[in-house]
JSON list of C-alpha atoms in Angstrom, two decimals:
[
{"chain": "A", "resi": 1, "resn": "MET", "atom": "CA", "xyz": [0.00, 0.00, 0.00]},
{"chain": "A", "resi": 2, "resn": "ILE", "atom": "CA", "xyz": [2.83, 2.39, 0.83]},
{"chain": "A", "resi": 3, "resn": "PHE", "atom": "CA", "xyz": [4.03, 2.32, -2.80]},
{"chain": "A", "resi": 4, "resn": "SER", "atom": "CA", "xyz": [0.58, 2.96, -4.29]},
{"chain": "A", "resi": 5, "resn": "PRO", "atom": "CA", "xyz": [-0.19, 6.33, -5.98]},
{"chain": "A", "resi": 6, "resn": "GLU", "atom": "CA", "xyz": [-2.65, 7.16, -3.17]},
{"chain": "A", "resi": 7, "resn": "SER", "atom": "CA", "xyz": [0.09, 6.94, -0.55]},
{"chain": "A", "resi": 8, "resn": "ARG", "atom": "CA", "xyz": [1.91, 9.86, -2.18]},
{"chain": "A", "resi": 9, "resn": "LYS", "atom": "CA", "xyz": [-1.06, 12.24, -1.78]},
{"chain": "A", "resi": 10, "resn": "THR", "atom": "CA", "xyz": [-1.68, 14.48, 1.23]},
{"chain": "A", "resi": 11, "resn": "ASP", "atom": "CA", "xyz": [-5.39, 15.13, 0.66]},
{"chain": "A", "resi": 12, "resn": "GLY", "atom": "CA", "xyz": [-6.52, 11.82, 2.17]},
{"chain": "A", "resi": 13, "resn": "GLY", "atom": "CA", "xyz": [-5.70, 12.67, 5.80]},
{"chain": "A", "resi": 14, "resn": "LYS", "atom": "CA", "xyz": [-4.95, 15.40, 8.30]},
{"chain": "A", "resi": 15, "resn": "GLY", "atom": "CA", "xyz": [-1.15, 15.36, 8.13]},
{"chain": "A", "resi": 16, "resn": "ASP", "atom": "CA", "xyz": [1.23, 17.78, 6.42]},
{"chain": "A", "resi": 17, "resn": "ILE", "atom": "CA", "xyz": [2.95, 15.10, 4.35]},
{"chain": "A", "resi": 18, "resn": "SER", "atom": "CA", "xyz": [1.91, 11.96, 2.49]},
{"chain": "A", "resi": 19, "resn": "PRO", "atom": "CA", "xyz": [2.01, 8.46, 4.03]},
{"chain": "A", "resi": 20, "resn": "PHE", "atom": "CA", "xyz": [4.96, 7.55, 1.77]},
{"chain": "A", "resi": 21, "resn": "SER", "atom": "CA", "xyz": [6.88, 10.66, 2.87]},
{"chain": "A", "resi": 22, "resn": "ALA", "atom": "CA", "xyz": [6.08, 9.91, 6.50]},
{"chain": "A", "resi": 23, "resn": "LEU", "atom": "CA", "xyz": [7.52, 6.39, 6.18]},
{"chain": "A", "resi": 24, "resn": "MET", "atom": "CA", "xyz": [10.66, 7.63, 4.42]},
{"chain": "A", "resi": 25, "resn": "THR", "atom": "CA", "xyz": [11.17, 10.34, 7.07]},
{"chain": "A", "resi": 26, "resn": "ALA", "atom": "CA", "xyz": [10.84, 7.76, 9.85]},
{"chain": "A", "resi": 27, "resn": "LEU", "atom": "CA", "xyz": [13.25, 5.40, 8.08]},
{"chain": "A", "resi": 28, "resn": "ALA", "atom": "CA", "xyz": [15.74, 8.24, 7.54]},
{"chain": "A", "resi": 29, "resn": "GLY", "atom": "CA", "xyz": [16.40, 8.24, 11.27]},
{"chain": "A", "resi": 30, "resn": "THR", "atom": "CA", "xyz": [16.59, 4.45, 11.48]},
{"chain": "A", "resi": 31, "resn": "ILE", "atom": "CA", "xyz": [18.80, 3.22, 8.64]},
{"chain": "A", "resi": 32, "resn": "GLY", "atom": "CA", "xyz": [22.13, 4.73, 7.75]},
{"chain": "A", "resi": 33, "resn": "THR", "atom": "CA", "xyz": [25.57, 5.12, 9.27]},
{"chain": "A", "resi": 34, "resn": "GLY", "atom": "CA", "xyz": [24.68, 3.31, 12.49]},
{"chain": "A", "resi": 35, "resn": "ASN", "atom": "CA", "xyz": [23.71, 0.16, 10.59]},
{"chain": "A", "resi": 36, "resn": "ILE", "atom": "CA", "xyz": [27.15, 0.03, 9.01]},
{"chain": "A", "resi": 37, "resn": "VAL", "atom": "CA", "xyz": [29.50, 1.48, 11.62]},
{"chain": "A", "resi": 38, "resn": "GLY", "atom": "CA", "xyz": [27.42, 0.11, 14.51]},
{"chain": "A", "resi": 39, "resn": "VAL", "atom": "CA", "xyz": [27.62, -3.46, 13.24]},
{"chain": "A", "resi": 40, "resn": "ALA", "atom": "CA", "xyz": [31.35, -3.12, 12.59]},
{"chain": "A", "resi": 41, "resn": "THR", "atom": "CA", "xyz": [31.87, -1.79, 16.12]},
{"chain": "A", "resi": 42, "resn": "ALA", "atom": "CA", "xyz": [29.90, -4.69, 17.61]},
{"chain": "A", "resi": 43, "resn": "MET", "atom": "CA", "xyz": [31.91, -7.26, 15.65]},
{"chain": "A", "resi": 44, "resn": "VAL", "atom": "CA", "xyz": [35.24, -5.69, 16.65]},
{"chain": "A", "resi": 45, "resn": "VAL", "atom": "CA", "xyz": [34.26, -5.60, 20.32]},
{"chain": "A", "resi": 46, "resn": "GLY", "atom": "CA", "xyz": [32.36, -8.87, 20.63]},
{"chain": "A", "resi": 47, "resn": "GLY", "atom": "CA", "xyz": [33.19, -10.98, 17.59]},
{"chain": "A", "resi": 48, "resn": "PRO", "atom": "CA", "xyz": [30.62, -12.72, 15.34]},
{"chain": "A", "resi": 49, "resn": "GLY", "atom": "CA", "xyz": [28.50, -13.75, 18.34]},
{"chain": "A", "resi": 50, "resn": "ALA", "atom": "CA", "xyz": [27.53, -10.12, 18.93]},
{"chain": "A", "resi": 51, "resn": "LEU", "atom": "CA", "xyz": [25.21, -10.34, 15.92]},
{"chain": "A", "resi": 52, "resn": "VAL", "atom": "CA", "xyz": [22.83, -12.65, 17.80]},
{"chain": "A", "resi": 53, "resn": "TRP", "atom": "CA", "xyz": [22.33, -10.04, 20.50]},
{"chain": "A", "resi": 54, "resn": "MET", "atom": "CA", "xyz": [21.85, -7.36, 17.86]},
{"chain": "A", "resi": 55, "resn": "TRP", "atom": "CA", "xyz": [19.11, -9.52, 16.28]},
{"chain": "A", "resi": 56, "resn": "ILE", "atom": "CA", "xyz": [17.41, -9.89, 19.66]},
{"chain": "A", "resi": 57, "resn": "ALA", "atom": "CA", "xyz": [17.66, -6.13, 20.24]},
{"chain": "A", "resi": 58, "resn": "ALA", "atom": "CA", "xyz": [16.22, -5.55, 16.77]},
{"chain": "A", "resi": 59, "resn": "ALA", "atom": "CA", "xyz": [13.08, -7.50, 17.69]},
{"chain": "A", "resi": 60, "resn": "PHE", "atom": "CA", "xyz": [12.48, -5.10, 20.58]},
{"chain": "A", "resi": 61, "resn": "GLY", "atom": "CA", "xyz": [13.54, -2.16, 18.42]},
{"chain": "A", "resi": 62, "resn": "ILE", "atom": "CA", "xyz": [10.87, -2.95, 15.82]},
{"chain": "A", "resi": 63, "resn": "SER", "atom": "CA", "xyz": [8.13, -3.02, 18.45]},
{"chain": "A", "resi": 64, "resn": "THR", "atom": "CA", "xyz": [9.26, 0.17, 20.19]},
{"chain": "A", "resi": 65, "resn": "LYS", "atom": "CA", "xyz": [9.59, 1.98, 16.84]},
{"chain": "A", "resi": 66, "resn": "TYR", "atom": "CA", "xyz": [6.04, 0.95, 15.90]},
{"chain": "A", "resi": 67, "resn": "ALA", "atom": "CA", "xyz": [4.72, 2.06, 19.30]},
{"chain": "A", "resi": 68, "resn": "GLU", "atom": "CA", "xyz": [6.57, 5.38, 19.04]},
{"chain": "A", "resi": 69, "resn": "CYS", "atom": "CA", "xyz": [5.08, 6.15, 15.61]},
{"chain": "A", "resi": 70, "resn": "ALA", "atom": "CA", "xyz": [1.56, 5.05, 16.62]},
{"chain": "A", "resi": 71, "resn": "LEU", "atom": "CA", "xyz": [1.63, 7.17, 19.80]},
{"chain": "A", "resi": 72, "resn": "ALA", "atom": "CA", "xyz": [3.08, 10.14, 17.90]},
{"chain": "A", "resi": 73, "resn": "ILE", "atom": "CA", "xyz": [0.02, 10.13, 15.62]},
{"chain": "A", "resi": 74, "resn": "LYS", "atom": "CA", "xyz": [-2.44, 9.56, 18.47]},
{"chain": "A", "resi": 75, "resn": "TYR", "atom": "CA", "xyz": [-1.12, 12.44, 20.61]},
{"chain": "A", "resi": 76, "resn": "ARG", "atom": "CA", "xyz": [0.05, 14.92, 17.98]},
{"chain": "A", "resi": 77, "resn": "GLU", "atom": "CA", "xyz": [-0.99, 18.58, 18.00]},
{"chain": "A", "resi": 78, "resn": "THR", "atom": "CA", "xyz": [-1.50, 21.36, 15.50]},
{"chain": "A", "resi": 79, "resn": "ASN", "atom": "CA", "xyz": [0.63, 24.45, 16.21]},
{"chain": "A", "resi": 80, "resn": "SER", "atom": "CA", "xyz": [-0.22, 28.11, 15.64]},
{"chain": "A", "resi": 81, "resn": "SER", "atom": "CA", "xyz": [1.03, 27.88, 12.04]},
{"chain": "A", "resi": 82, "resn": "GLY", "atom": "CA", "xyz": [-1.32, 25.00, 11.28]},
{"chain": "A", "resi": 83, "resn": "GLU", "atom": "CA", "xyz": [1.49, 22.42, 11.14]},
{"chain": "A", "resi": 84, "resn": "MET", "atom": "CA", "xyz": [1.31, 19.00, 12.77]},
{"chain": "A", "resi": 85, "resn": "CYS", "atom": "CA", "xyz": [3.65, 18.45, 15.73]},
{"chain": "A", "resi": 86, "resn": "GLY", "atom": "CA", "xyz": [4.29, 15.03, 17.19]},
{"chain": "A", "resi": 87, "resn": "GLY", "atom": "CA", "xyz": [6.86, 12.76, 18.75]},
{"chain": "A", "resi": 88, "resn": "PRO", "atom": "CA", "xyz": [7.74, 11.37, 22.20]},
{"chain": "A", "resi": 89, "resn": "MET", "atom": "CA", "xyz": [7.68, 14.81, 23.86]},
{"chain": "A", "resi": 90, "resn": "TYR", "atom": "CA", "xyz": [4.08, 15.38, 22.72]},
{"chain": "A", "resi": 91, "resn": "THR", "atom": "CA", "xyz": [3.12, 11.83, 23.67]},
{"chain": "A", "resi": 92, "resn": "ILE", "atom": "CA", "xyz": [4.46, 12.41, 27.20]},
{"chain": "A", "resi": 93, "resn": "LYS", "atom": "CA", "xyz": [2.84, 15.83, 27.43]},
{"chain": "A", "resi": 94, "resn": "ASN", "atom": "CA", "xyz": [-0.62, 14.74, 26.29]},
{"chain": "A", "resi": 95, "resn": "ALA", "atom": "CA", "xyz": [-0.87, 11.13, 27.52]},
{"chain": "A", "resi": 96, "resn": "PHE", "atom": "CA", "xyz": [0.01, 11.65, 31.19]},
{"chain": "A", "resi": 97, "resn": "LYS", "atom": "CA", "xyz": [-2.89, 12.71, 33.40]},
{"chain": "A", "resi": 98, "resn": "ASN", "atom": "CA", "xyz": [-0.65, 14.65, 35.80]},
{"chain": "A", "resi": 99, "resn": "LYS", "atom": "CA", "xyz": [0.17, 17.63, 33.60]},
{"chain": "A", "resi": 100, "resn": "LYS", "atom": "CA", "xyz": [2.91, 19.02, 35.85]},
{"chain": "A", "resi": 101, "resn": "ILE", "atom": "CA", "xyz": [4.88, 15.78, 35.78]},
{"chain": "A", "resi": 102, "resn": "ALA", "atom": "CA", "xyz": [4.15, 15.43, 32.06]},
{"chain": "A", "resi": 103, "resn": "ALA", "atom": "CA", "xyz": [5.51, 18.91, 31.36]},
{"chain": "A", "resi": 104, "resn": "VAL", "atom": "CA", "xyz": [8.72, 18.18, 33.28]},
{"chain": "A", "resi": 105, "resn": "LEU", "atom": "CA", "xyz": [9.27, 14.81, 31.58]},
{"chain": "A", "resi": 106, "resn": "ALA", "atom": "CA", "xyz": [8.50, 16.19, 28.11]},
{"chain": "A", "resi": 107, "resn": "GLY", "atom": "CA", "xyz": [10.88, 19.09, 28.65]},
{"chain": "A", "resi": 108, "resn": "ALA", "atom": "CA", "xyz": [13.60, 16.78, 29.97]},
{"chain": "A", "resi": 109, "resn": "PHE", "atom": "CA", "xyz": [13.19, 14.47, 26.95]},
{"chain": "A", "resi": 110, "resn": "SER", "atom": "CA", "xyz": [13.55, 17.43, 24.58]},
{"chain": "A", "resi": 111, "resn": "VAL", "atom": "CA", "xyz": [16.70, 18.70, 26.32]},
{"chain": "A", "resi": 112, "resn": "PHE", "atom": "CA", "xyz": [18.30, 15.25, 26.41]},
{"chain": "A", "resi": 113, "resn": "THR", "atom": "CA", "xyz": [17.45, 14.72, 22.73]},
{"chain": "A", "resi": 114, "resn": "VAL", "atom": "CA", "xyz": [19.27, 17.92, 21.78]},
{"chain": "A", "resi": 115, "resn": "LEU", "atom": "CA", "xyz": [22.30, 16.94, 23.88]},
{"chain": "A", "resi": 116, "resn": "ALA", "atom": "CA", "xyz": [22.31, 13.40, 22.47]},
{"chain": "A", "resi": 117, "resn": "SER", "atom": "CA", "xyz": [22.18, 14.70, 18.90]},
{"chain": "A", "resi": 118, "resn": "PHE", "atom": "CA", "xyz": [25.70, 16.09, 19.29]},
{"chain": "A", "resi": 119, "resn": "GLY", "atom": "CA", "xyz": [27.17, 12.76, 20.43]},
{"chain": "A", "resi": 120, "resn": "ILE", "atom": "CA", "xyz": [25.33, 9.61, 19.30]},
{"chain": "A", "resi": 121, "resn": "GLY", "atom": "CA", "xyz": [23.84, 11.45, 16.34]},
{"chain": "A", "resi": 122, "resn": "ASN", "atom": "CA", "xyz": [25.87, 14.05, 14.49]},
{"chain": "A", "resi": 123, "resn": "LEU", "atom": "CA", "xyz": [29.42, 13.44, 15.72]},
{"chain": "A", "resi": 124, "resn": "SER", "atom": "CA", "xyz": [29.59, 9.71, 14.99]},
{"chain": "A", "resi": 125, "resn": "GLN", "atom": "CA", "xyz": [27.86, 10.05, 11.64]},
{"chain": "A", "resi": 126, "resn": "ALA", "atom": "CA", "xyz": [29.92, 13.01, 10.45]},
{"chain": "A", "resi": 127, "resn": "ASN", "atom": "CA", "xyz": [33.10, 11.29, 11.62]},
{"chain": "A", "resi": 128, "resn": "SER", "atom": "CA", "xyz": [32.25, 8.08, 9.77]},
{"chain": "A", "resi": 129, "resn": "ILE", "atom": "CA", "xyz": [31.42, 9.91, 6.54]},
{"chain": "A", "resi": 130, "resn": "SER", "atom": "CA", "xyz": [34.44, 12.23, 6.65]},
{"chain": "A", "resi": 131, "resn": "SER", "atom": "CA", "xyz": [36.83, 9.40, 7.56]},
{"chain": "A", "resi": 132, "resn": "SER", "atom": "CA", "xyz": [35.57, 7.29, 4.65]},
{"chain": "A", "resi": 133, "resn": "LEU", "atom": "CA", "xyz": [35.92, 10.15, 2.16]},
{"chain": "A", "resi": 134, "resn": "THR", "atom": "CA", "xyz": [39.39, 11.01, 3.49]},
{"chain": "A", "resi": 135, "resn": "ASN", "atom": "CA", "xyz": [40.64, 7.43, 3.27]},
{"chain": "A", "resi": 136, "resn": "THR", "atom": "CA", "xyz": [39.08, 6.76, -0.13]},
{"chain": "A", "resi": 137, "resn": "PHE", "atom": "CA", "xyz": [39.26, 10.08, -2.00]},
{"chain": "A", "resi": 138, "resn": "SER", "atom": "CA", "xyz": [41.65, 12.16, 0.21]},
{"chain": "A", "resi": 139, "resn": "VAL", "atom": "CA", "xyz": [38.94, 14.76, 0.88]},
{"chain": "A", "resi": 140, "resn": "PRO", "atom": "CA", "xyz": [39.91, 16.88, 3.94]},
{"chain": "A", "resi": 141, "resn": "LYS", "atom": "CA", "xyz": [37.69, 16.11, 6.93]},
{"chain": "A", "resi": 142, "resn": "TRP", "atom": "CA", "xyz": [36.90, 19.77, 7.58]},
{"chain": "A", "resi": 143, "resn": "VAL", "atom": "CA", "xyz": [35.55, 20.17, 4.03]},
{"chain": "A", "resi": 144, "resn": "THR", "atom": "CA", "xyz": [33.15, 17.25, 4.54]},
{"chain": "A", "resi": 145, "resn": "GLY", "atom": "CA", "xyz": [32.14, 18.58, 7.97]},
{"chain": "A", "resi": 146, "resn": "VAL", "atom": "CA", "xyz": [31.33, 22.07, 6.69]},
{"chain": "A", "resi": 147, "resn": "LEU", "atom": "CA", "xyz": [29.43, 20.69, 3.69]},
{"chain": "A", "resi": 148, "resn": "LEU", "atom": "CA", "xyz": [27.37, 18.34, 5.88]},
{"chain": "A", "resi": 149, "resn": "ALA", "atom": "CA", "xyz": [26.57, 21.13, 8.35]},
{"chain": "A", "resi": 150, "resn": "VAL", "atom": "CA", "xyz": [25.40, 23.51, 5.61]},
{"chain": "A", "resi": 151, "resn": "LEU", "atom": "CA", "xyz": [23.29, 20.93, 3.76]},
{"chain": "A", "resi": 152, "resn": "THR", "atom": "CA", "xyz": [21.73, 19.65, 6.99]},
{"chain": "A", "resi": 153, "resn": "ALA", "atom": "CA", "xyz": [20.88, 23.18, 8.13]},
{"chain": "A", "resi": 154, "resn": "VAL", "atom": "CA", "xyz": [19.21, 24.04, 4.81]},
{"chain": "A", "resi": 155, "resn": "ILE", "atom": "CA", "xyz": [17.06, 20.89, 4.98]},
{"chain": "A", "resi": 156, "resn": "ILE", "atom": "CA", "xyz": [16.14, 21.09, 8.68]},
{"chain": "A", "resi": 157, "resn": "PHE", "atom": "CA", "xyz": [15.29, 24.80, 8.72]},
{"chain": "A", "resi": 158, "resn": "GLY", "atom": "CA", "xyz": [12.86, 24.14, 5.87]},
{"chain": "A", "resi": 159, "resn": "GLY", "atom": "CA", "xyz": [10.64, 22.21, 8.29]},
{"chain": "A", "resi": 160, "resn": "ILE", "atom": "CA", "xyz": [9.03, 18.80, 8.08]},
{"chain": "A", "resi": 161, "resn": "LYS", "atom": "CA", "xyz": [7.98, 19.26, 4.44]},
{"chain": "A", "resi": 162, "resn": "SER", "atom": "CA", "xyz": [11.56, 19.97, 3.41]},
{"chain": "A", "resi": 163, "resn": "ILE", "atom": "CA", "xyz": [12.86, 17.01, 5.43]},
{"chain": "A", "resi": 164, "resn": "SER", "atom": "CA", "xyz": [10.22, 14.68, 3.95]},
{"chain": "A", "resi": 165, "resn": "LYS", "atom": "CA", "xyz": [10.98, 15.77, 0.37]},
{"chain": "A", "resi": 166, "resn": "VAL", "atom": "CA", "xyz": [14.68, 15.01, 0.75]},
{"chain": "A", "resi": 167, "resn": "SER", "atom": "CA", "xyz": [14.00, 11.77, 2.63]},
{"chain": "A", "resi": 168, "resn": "SER", "atom": "CA", "xyz": [11.54, 10.60, -0.05]},
{"chain": "A", "resi": 169, "resn": "VAL", "atom": "CA", "xyz": [14.34, 10.79, -2.62]},
{"chain": "A", "resi": 170, "resn": "LEU", "atom": "CA", "xyz": [17.40, 9.73, -0.62]},
{"chain": "A", "resi": 171, "resn": "VAL", "atom": "CA", "xyz": [16.00, 6.97, 1.60]},
{"chain": "A", "resi": 172, "resn": "PRO", "atom": "CA", "xyz": [14.65, 4.66, -1.16]},
{"chain": "A", "resi": 173, "resn": "VAL", "atom": "CA", "xyz": [17.94, 4.96, -3.08]},
{"chain": "A", "resi": 174, "resn": "MET", "atom": "CA", "xyz": [19.95, 4.41, 0.10]},
{"chain": "A", "resi": 175, "resn": "ALA", "atom": "CA", "xyz": [17.85, 1.43, 1.19]},
{"chain": "A", "resi": 176, "resn": "VAL", "atom": "CA", "xyz": [17.99, -0.31, -2.21]},
{"chain": "A", "resi": 177, "resn": "PHE", "atom": "CA", "xyz": [21.75, 0.28, -2.50]},
{"chain": "A", "resi": 178, "resn": "TYR", "atom": "CA", "xyz": [22.25, -0.93, 1.07]},
{"chain": "A", "resi": 179, "resn": "ILE", "atom": "CA", "xyz": [20.33, -4.18, 0.50]},
{"chain": "A", "resi": 180, "resn": "LEU", "atom": "CA", "xyz": [21.89, -4.88, -2.93]},
{"chain": "A", "resi": 181, "resn": "ALA", "atom": "CA", "xyz": [25.39, -4.23, -1.57]},
{"chain": "A", "resi": 182, "resn": "GLY", "atom": "CA", "xyz": [24.75, -6.61, 1.33]},
{"chain": "A", "resi": 183, "resn": "ILE", "atom": "CA", "xyz": [23.41, -9.34, -0.98]},
{"chain": "A", "resi": 184, "resn": "THR", "atom": "CA", "xyz": [26.40, -8.84, -3.32]},
{"chain": "A", "resi": 185, "resn": "VAL", "atom": "CA", "xyz": [28.91, -9.27, -0.49]},
{"chain": "A", "resi": 186, "resn": "ILE", "atom": "CA", "xyz": [27.12, -12.43, 0.69]},
{"chain": "A", "resi": 187, "resn": "ALA", "atom": "CA", "xyz": [26.98, -13.80, -2.89]},
{"chain": "A", "resi": 188, "resn": "ILE", "atom": "CA", "xyz": [30.69, -13.22, -3.44]},
{"chain": "A", "resi": 189, "resn": "ASN", "atom": "CA", "xyz": [31.49, -15.01, -0.18]},
{"chain": "A", "resi": 190, "resn": "TYR", "atom": "CA", "xyz": [28.77, -17.67, -0.41]},
{"chain": "A", "resi": 191, "resn": "LYS", "atom": "CA", "xyz": [31.20, -20.49, 0.42]},
{"chain": "A", "resi": 192, "resn": "ASN", "atom": "CA", "xyz": [31.83, -18.93, 3.84]},
{"chain": "A", "resi": 193, "resn": "VAL", "atom": "CA", "xyz": [28.16, -18.45, 4.78]},
{"chain": "A", "resi": 194, "resn": "PRO", "atom": "CA", "xyz": [27.64, -21.82, 6.56]},
{"chain": "A", "resi": 195, "resn": "ALA", "atom": "CA", "xyz": [30.85, -21.45, 8.56]},
{"chain": "A", "resi": 196, "resn": "GLY", "atom": "CA", "xyz": [29.97, -17.84, 9.31]},
{"chain": "A", "resi": 197, "resn": "LEU", "atom": "CA", "xyz": [26.53, -18.73, 10.68]},
{"chain": "A", "resi": 198, "resn": "ALA", "atom": "CA", "xyz": [28.08, -21.52, 12.75]},
{"chain": "A", "resi": 199, "resn": "SER", "atom": "CA", "xyz": [30.60, -19.05, 14.22]},
{"chain": "A", "resi": 200, "resn": "ILE", "atom": "CA", "xyz": [27.86, -16.54, 15.03]},
{"chain": "A", "resi": 201, "resn": "TRP", "atom": "CA", "xyz": [25.81, -19.06, 17.05]},
{"chain": "A", "resi": 202, "resn": "SER", "atom": "CA", "xyz": [28.73, -20.87, 18.68]},
{"chain": "A", "resi": 203, "resn": "MET", "atom": "CA", "xyz": [30.30, -17.61, 19.91]},
{"chain": "A", "resi": 204, "resn": "ALA", "atom": "CA", "xyz": [27.07, -15.87, 20.94]},
{"chain": "A", "resi": 205, "resn": "PHE", "atom": "CA", "xyz": [26.76, -17.11, 24.52]},
{"chain": "A", "resi": 206, "resn": "GLY", "atom": "CA", "xyz": [29.61, -15.37, 26.26]},
{"chain": "A", "resi": 207, "resn": "GLY", "atom": "CA", "xyz": [30.32, -12.10, 28.00]},
{"chain": "A", "resi": 208, "resn": "LYS", "atom": "CA", "xyz": [32.36, -10.74, 25.09]},
{"chain": "A", "resi": 209, "resn": "ALA", "atom": "CA", "xyz": [29.55, -11.28, 22.61]},
{"chain": "A", "resi": 210, "resn": "VAL", "atom": "CA", "xyz": [27.00, -9.63, 24.90]},
{"chain": "A", "resi": 211, "resn": "ALA", "atom": "CA", "xyz": [29.34, -6.67, 25.40]},
{"chain": "A", "resi": 212, "resn": "GLY", "atom": "CA", "xyz": [29.68, -6.31, 21.65]},
{"chain": "A", "resi": 213, "resn": "GLY", "atom": "CA", "xyz": [25.92, -6.36, 21.18]},
{"chain": "A", "resi": 214, "resn": "ILE", "atom": "CA", "xyz": [25.48, -3.69, 23.85]},
{"chain": "A", "resi": 215, "resn": "ALA", "atom": "CA", "xyz": [28.19, -1.56, 22.22]}
]
């Protein structure tokens, strides 16, 4: 349904963007650098067994992501400009009966999200991208950093419609390339797949593997 012509229209519901754009915007914050660098980090720290714990975490991640999106729609608001506003901070604010506690928790979540964006968000991603470009094409890291900052600012300051437009173009391309690249690597190394799966399961049940999955 999400790839049907109707899913690309905004006149069928109350939101500012189409269902397809909403999905791509949500996926934009889910797939990307973390899926590549995060997996590599886990394997370096915990070995192949760390993948099992990442799979287990993914099962919970899918359910929490679904709940987050569902609650964001249920408790969203319309601001003074007529735009839809939603997310965990609005869920906390509108779902809790004690409004004083809700206001404190929603505010705290917003502050922590901003602080976290510098570390687990922007820094690690920008570092991964700039390091890859430097090692592969000898592009200075500061050039990549400035370019990323400018492009990100232009997109974000344009609001949710600007973010959704960019995500609707980039995310499908990124996702298809990501999946095809993964399948290609597996196909090239198909002889090692059985031994690899055996290593993953045999090395999963140890402290090192768990530590890797947590990392």
